[in-house]
């Protein structure tokens, strides 16, 4: 299964929604809090070229934020990226 990494902060409704979506799919993810780790924030901004949260990566693929992940779900592509698609 691909590795999912999500950069978040403590007070972020879109982070909560993204985590809820992944939990509903029973997908494990690594959460990196950028509000408590300045170095992690710099890494996130370098990787994503964005300064908003959440920033979600599936392996090296940059999904983007919650809205981007929700759009992939609506298009039927998220499960494939997460390795959940039925063959």
Tab-separated table of C-alpha atoms in Angstrom:
chain	number	residue	atom	x	y	z
A	1	UNK	CA	0.000	0.000	0.000
A	2	UNK	CA	1.322	3.482	-0.804
A	3	UNK	CA	2.645	5.707	1.966
A	4	UNK	CA	0.368	8.643	2.753
A	5	UNK	CA	1.790	11.743	4.422
A	6	UNK	CA	-0.359	14.657	5.526
A	7	UNK	CA	1.006	17.984	6.751
A	8	UNK	CA	-1.436	19.553	9.228
A	9	UNK	CA	-1.961	22.022	12.058
A	10	UNK	CA	-3.973	21.635	15.256
A	11	UNK	CA	-6.741	24.038	14.245
A	12	UNK	CA	-7.633	23.242	10.657
A	13	UNK	CA	-11.122	22.112	9.592
A	14	UNK	CA	-9.878	20.914	6.206
A	15	UNK	CA	-7.270	18.760	7.958
A	16	UNK	CA	-10.048	17.184	10.029
A	17	UNK	CA	-12.042	16.446	6.867
A	18	UNK	CA	-9.029	14.924	5.103
A	19	UNK	CA	-8.203	12.715	8.095
A	20	UNK	CA	-11.854	11.633	8.324
A	21	UNK	CA	-11.895	10.661	4.639
A	22	UNK	CA	-8.749	8.549	5.000
A	23	UNK	CA	-9.980	6.934	8.229
A	24	UNK	CA	-13.268	6.017	6.516
A	25	UNK	CA	-11.214	4.261	3.851
A	26	UNK	CA	-9.149	2.562	6.590
A	27	UNK	CA	-5.969	4.116	5.207
A	28	UNK	CA	-3.060	4.668	7.559
A	29	UNK	CA	-1.218	7.940	7.172
A	30	UNK	CA	1.644	9.819	8.744
A	31	UNK	CA	0.572	13.161	10.168
A	32	UNK	CA	3.224	15.860	10.360
A	33	UNK	CA	2.224	18.877	12.425
A	34	UNK	CA	3.807	22.009	10.995
A	35	UNK	CA	2.510	24.278	13.774
A	36	UNK	CA	4.872	22.598	16.227
A	37	UNK	CA	7.772	21.897	13.872
A	38	UNK	CA	9.194	24.817	11.896
A	39	UNK	CA	11.574	22.565	9.956
A	40	UNK	CA	8.662	20.372	8.846
A	41	UNK	CA	6.864	23.496	7.638
A	42	UNK	CA	9.864	24.393	5.485
A	43	UNK	CA	9.967	20.850	4.056
A	44	UNK	CA	6.225	20.971	3.303
A	45	UNK	CA	6.537	24.311	1.520
A	46	UNK	CA	9.492	23.053	-0.503
A	47	UNK	CA	7.745	19.800	-1.472
A	48	UNK	CA	4.343	21.297	-2.251
A	49	UNK	CA	5.174	24.872	-3.257
A	50	UNK	CA	2.197	25.827	-1.064
A	51	UNK	CA	1.864	27.264	2.424
A	52	UNK	CA	-1.616	26.038	3.324
A	53	UNK	CA	-2.726	22.886	5.127
A	54	UNK	CA	-3.439	20.141	4.719
A	55	UNK	CA	-0.899	19.132	2.121
A	56	UNK	CA	-1.297	15.474	1.220
A	57	UNK	CA	1.183	13.192	-0.496
A	58	UNK	CA	0.598	9.628	-1.674
A	59	UNK	CA	4.088	8.245	-2.066
A	60	UNK	CA	5.762	11.058	-4.030
A	61	UNK	CA	2.525	12.193	-5.721
A	62	UNK	CA	1.402	15.581	-4.408
A	63	UNK	CA	-2.368	15.403	-4.068
A	64	UNK	CA	-2.680	18.941	-2.727
A	65	UNK	CA	-5.216	19.917	-0.086
A	66	UNK	CA	-8.527	18.480	1.052
A	67	UNK	CA	-10.450	19.917	-1.910
A	68	UNK	CA	-7.978	18.270	-4.288
A	69	UNK	CA	-8.348	14.919	-2.512
A	70	UNK	CA	-12.152	15.243	-2.553
A	71	UNK	CA	-12.031	15.975	-6.299
A	72	UNK	CA	-9.985	12.799	-6.845
A	73	UNK	CA	-12.591	10.884	-4.828
A	74	UNK	CA	-15.451	12.327	-6.893
A	75	UNK	CA	-13.599	11.436	-10.103
A	76	UNK	CA	-13.094	7.862	-8.877
A	77	UNK	CA	-9.284	8.153	-8.870
A	78	UNK	CA	-8.468	8.300	-5.154
A	79	UNK	CA	-8.891	4.585	-4.448
A	80	UNK	CA	-6.536	3.753	-7.303
A	81	UNK	CA	-3.862	6.104	-5.933
A	82	UNK	CA	-4.318	4.601	-2.466
A	83	UNK	CA	-4.021	1.046	-3.762
A	84	UNK	CA	-7.632	0.271	-2.862
A	85	UNK	CA	-9.048	-0.145	-6.362
A	86	UNK	CA	-10.474	-3.551	-7.140
A	87	UNK	CA	-8.780	-5.400	-9.963
